[in-house]
């Protein structure tokens, strides 16, 4: 049984790796992108972060997925504050704008 479980985990790991490669063009995300993603919750605040997630930082634009159009509107109203909070947490002005995309996901 453990052998089948290990094989399943290897297959899942392979699929995740392929998905990551497709999403990033085969290269690992840059450190500033990882830093922005990990600081999203603090920059946006708990309430907004529960319904959104940062997925990457490219060319000064922080890309964020949002659960619904309603939450997108809420985040857009808080955009300037979030950008300021994010840059303060990153220690430099890396985020110039935020791009919000409505996309539902399963928690887990």
PDB file of C-alpha atoms in Angstrom:
ATOM      1  CA  UNK A   1       0.000   0.000   0.000  1.00  0.00           C
ATOM      2  CA  UNK A   2       2.811   2.428   0.866  1.00  0.00           C
ATOM      3  CA  UNK A   3       4.395   1.739  -2.522  1.00  0.00           C
ATOM      4  CA  UNK A   4       1.231   2.834  -4.384  1.00  0.00           C
ATOM      5  CA  UNK A   5       0.975   5.884  -2.163  1.00  0.00           C
ATOM      6  CA  UNK A   6       4.558   6.884  -3.005  1.00  0.00           C
ATOM      7  CA  UNK A   7       3.879   6.469  -6.719  1.00  0.00           C
ATOM      8  CA  UNK A   8       0.784   8.655  -6.459  1.00  0.00           C
ATOM      9  CA  UNK A   9       2.771  11.328  -4.653  1.00  0.00           C
ATOM     10  CA  UNK A  10       5.462  11.189  -7.342  1.00  0.00           C
ATOM     11  CA  UNK A  11       2.820  11.574 -10.065  1.00  0.00           C
ATOM     12  CA  UNK A  12       1.214  14.508  -8.243  1.00  0.00           C
ATOM     13  CA  UNK A  13       4.617  16.136  -7.764  1.00  0.00           C
ATOM     14  CA  UNK A  14       5.338  15.699 -11.484  1.00  0.00           C
ATOM     15  CA  UNK A  15       1.997  17.278 -12.423  1.00  0.00           C
ATOM     16  CA  UNK A  16       2.581  20.211 -10.095  1.00  0.00           C
ATOM     17  CA  UNK A  17       6.040  20.696 -11.576  1.00  0.00           C
ATOM     18  CA  UNK A  18       4.657  20.699 -15.116  1.00  0.00           C
ATOM     19  CA  UNK A  19       1.948  23.167 -14.138  1.00  0.00           C
ATOM     20  CA  UNK A  20       4.496  25.439 -12.510  1.00  0.00           C
ATOM     21  CA  UNK A  21       6.711  25.289 -15.601  1.00  0.00           C
ATOM     22  CA  UNK A  22       3.782  26.170 -17.850  1.00  0.00           C
ATOM     23  CA  UNK A  23       2.771  29.084 -15.619  1.00  0.00           C
ATOM     24  CA  UNK A  24       6.278  30.533 -15.314  1.00  0.00           C
ATOM     25  CA  UNK A  25       7.587  29.727 -18.781  1.00  0.00           C
ATOM     26  CA  UNK A  26       9.883  27.066 -17.387  1.00  0.00           C
ATOM     27  CA  UNK A  27      11.868  29.351 -15.124  1.00  0.00           C
ATOM     28  CA  UNK A  28      11.475  29.719 -11.371  1.00  0.00           C
ATOM     29  CA  UNK A  29       9.749  32.887 -10.187  1.00  0.00           C
ATOM     30  CA  UNK A  30      12.112  35.719  -9.275  1.00  0.00           C
ATOM     31  CA  UNK A  31      12.742  36.377  -5.566  1.00  0.00           C
ATOM     32  CA  UNK A  32      10.796  39.648  -5.568  1.00  0.00           C
ATOM     33  CA  UNK A  33       7.735  37.808  -6.911  1.00  0.00           C
ATOM     34  CA  UNK A  34       7.966  35.231  -4.135  1.00  0.00           C
ATOM     35  CA  UNK A  35       8.410  38.002  -1.563  1.00  0.00           C
ATOM     36  CA  UNK A  36       5.305  39.818  -2.823  1.00  0.00           C
ATOM     37  CA  UNK A  37       3.231  36.626  -2.794  1.00  0.00           C
ATOM     38  CA  UNK A  38       4.241  35.759   0.758  1.00  0.00           C
ATOM     39  CA  UNK A  39       3.499  39.280   2.023  1.00  0.00           C
ATOM     40  CA  UNK A  40       0.080  39.582   0.362  1.00  0.00           C
ATOM     41  CA  UNK A  41      -1.920  38.726   3.487  1.00  0.00           C
ATOM     42  CA  UNK A  42      -0.208  41.410   5.572  1.00  0.00           C
ATOM     43  CA  UNK A  43      -0.414  44.051   2.829  1.00  0.00           C
ATOM     44  CA  UNK A  44      -4.082  43.456   1.957  1.00  0.00           C
ATOM     45  CA  UNK A  45      -5.353  42.637   5.434  1.00  0.00           C
ATOM     46  CA  UNK A  46      -7.123  39.495   6.625  1.00  0.00           C
ATOM     47  CA  UNK A  47     -10.595  40.232   5.243  1.00  0.00           C
ATOM     48  CA  UNK A  48      -9.425  41.006   1.710  1.00  0.00           C
ATOM     49  CA  UNK A  49      -6.768  38.292   1.720  1.00  0.00           C
ATOM     50  CA  UNK A  50      -9.351  35.621   2.580  1.00  0.00           C
ATOM     51  CA  UNK A  51     -10.970  36.269  -0.797  1.00  0.00           C
ATOM     52  CA  UNK A  52      -7.904  36.894  -2.920  1.00  0.00           C
ATOM     53  CA  UNK A  53      -4.378  35.662  -3.483  1.00  0.00           C
ATOM     54  CA  UNK A  54      -1.291  37.131  -5.071  1.00  0.00           C
ATOM     55  CA  UNK A  55       0.077  34.909  -7.829  1.00  0.00           C
ATOM     56  CA  UNK A  56       3.031  36.844  -9.197  1.00  0.00           C
ATOM     57  CA  UNK A  57       4.891  40.097  -9.719  1.00  0.00           C
ATOM     58  CA  UNK A  58       5.992  40.998 -13.237  1.00  0.00           C
ATOM     59  CA  UNK A  59       7.288  44.350 -14.482  1.00  0.00           C
ATOM     60  CA  UNK A  60       6.012  46.192 -11.416  1.00  0.00           C
ATOM     61  CA  UNK A  61       2.519  44.715 -11.662  1.00  0.00           C
ATOM     62  CA  UNK A  62       1.297  42.488  -8.870  1.00  0.00           C
ATOM     63  CA  UNK A  63      -1.130  39.903 -10.267  1.00  0.00           C
ATOM     64  CA  UNK A  64      -3.898  38.923  -7.865  1.00  0.00           C
ATOM     65  CA  UNK A  65      -6.694  36.386  -8.258  1.00  0.00           C
ATOM     66  CA  UNK A  66     -10.011  37.347  -6.658  1.00  0.00           C
ATOM     67  CA  UNK A  67     -13.010  35.125  -5.821  1.00  0.00           C
ATOM     68  CA  UNK A  68     -15.764  37.327  -7.278  1.00  0.00           C
ATOM     69  CA  UNK A  69     -16.466  40.639  -9.011  1.00  0.00           C
ATOM     70  CA  UNK A  70     -17.666  42.031  -5.676  1.00  0.00           C
ATOM     71  CA  UNK A  71     -14.321  41.299  -4.017  1.00  0.00           C
ATOM     72  CA  UNK A  72     -12.512  42.687  -7.061  1.00  0.00           C
ATOM     73  CA  UNK A  73     -14.353  45.980  -6.565  1.00  0.00           C
ATOM     74  CA  UNK A  74     -13.454  46.012  -2.855  1.00  0.00           C
ATOM     75  CA  UNK A  75      -9.803  45.427  -3.683  1.00  0.00           C
ATOM     76  CA  UNK A  76      -9.781  48.074  -6.403  1.00  0.00           C
ATOM     77  CA  UNK A  77     -11.045  50.616  -3.881  1.00  0.00           C
ATOM     78  CA  UNK A  78      -8.127  49.666  -1.590  1.00  0.00           C
ATOM     79  CA  UNK A  79      -5.526  49.469  -4.373  1.00  0.00           C
ATOM     80  CA  UNK A  80      -3.422  52.510  -3.366  1.00  0.00           C
ATOM     81  CA  UNK A  81      -3.293  51.486   0.290  1.00  0.00           C
ATOM     82  CA  UNK A  82      -2.339  47.911  -0.618  1.00  0.00           C
ATOM     83  CA  UNK A  83       0.425  49.097  -2.973  1.00  0.00           C
ATOM     84  CA  UNK A  84       1.812  51.347  -0.242  1.00  0.00           C
ATOM     85  CA  UNK A  85       1.613  48.547   2.356  1.00  0.00           C
ATOM     86  CA  UNK A  86       3.259  46.080  -0.022  1.00  0.00           C
ATOM     87  CA  UNK A  87       6.166  48.341  -0.921  1.00  0.00           C
ATOM     88  CA  UNK A  88       6.738  49.168   2.753  1.00  0.00           C
ATOM     89  CA  UNK A  89       6.900  45.448   3.552  1.00  0.00           C
ATOM     90  CA  UNK A  90       9.185  44.714   0.596  1.00  0.00           C
ATOM     91  CA  UNK A  91      11.540  47.526   1.597  1.00  0.00           C
ATOM     92  CA  UNK A  92      11.525  49.103  -1.849  1.00  0.00           C
ATOM     93  CA  UNK A  93       9.128  50.288  -4.527  1.00  0.00           C
ATOM     94  CA  UNK A  94       8.637  47.078  -6.505  1.00  0.00           C
ATOM     95  CA  UNK A  95       4.855  47.268  -6.930  1.00  0.00           C
ATOM     96  CA  UNK A  96       3.578  50.079  -9.153  1.00  0.00           C
ATOM     97  CA  UNK A  97       0.144  48.614  -9.897  1.00  0.00           C
ATOM     98  CA  UNK A  98      -2.094  45.650  -9.163  1.00  0.00           C
ATOM     99  CA  UNK A  99      -3.935  43.592 -11.771  1.00  0.00           C
ATOM    100  CA  UNK A 100      -7.009  41.820 -10.385  1.00  0.00           C
ATOM    101  CA  UNK A 101      -8.463  38.773 -12.137  1.00  0.00           C
ATOM    102  CA  UNK A 102     -11.681  37.087 -11.043  1.00  0.00           C
ATOM    103  CA  UNK A 103     -11.002  33.378 -10.623  1.00  0.00           C
ATOM    104  CA  UNK A 104     -12.575  31.051  -8.083  1.00  0.00           C
ATOM    105  CA  UNK A 105     -10.444  28.391  -6.437  1.00  0.00           C
ATOM    106  CA  UNK A 106     -10.755  25.599  -3.921  1.00  0.00           C
ATOM    107  CA  UNK A 107      -9.182  26.199  -0.532  1.00  0.00           C
ATOM    108  CA  UNK A 108      -6.645  23.662   0.507  1.00  0.00           C
TER     109      UNK A 108
END
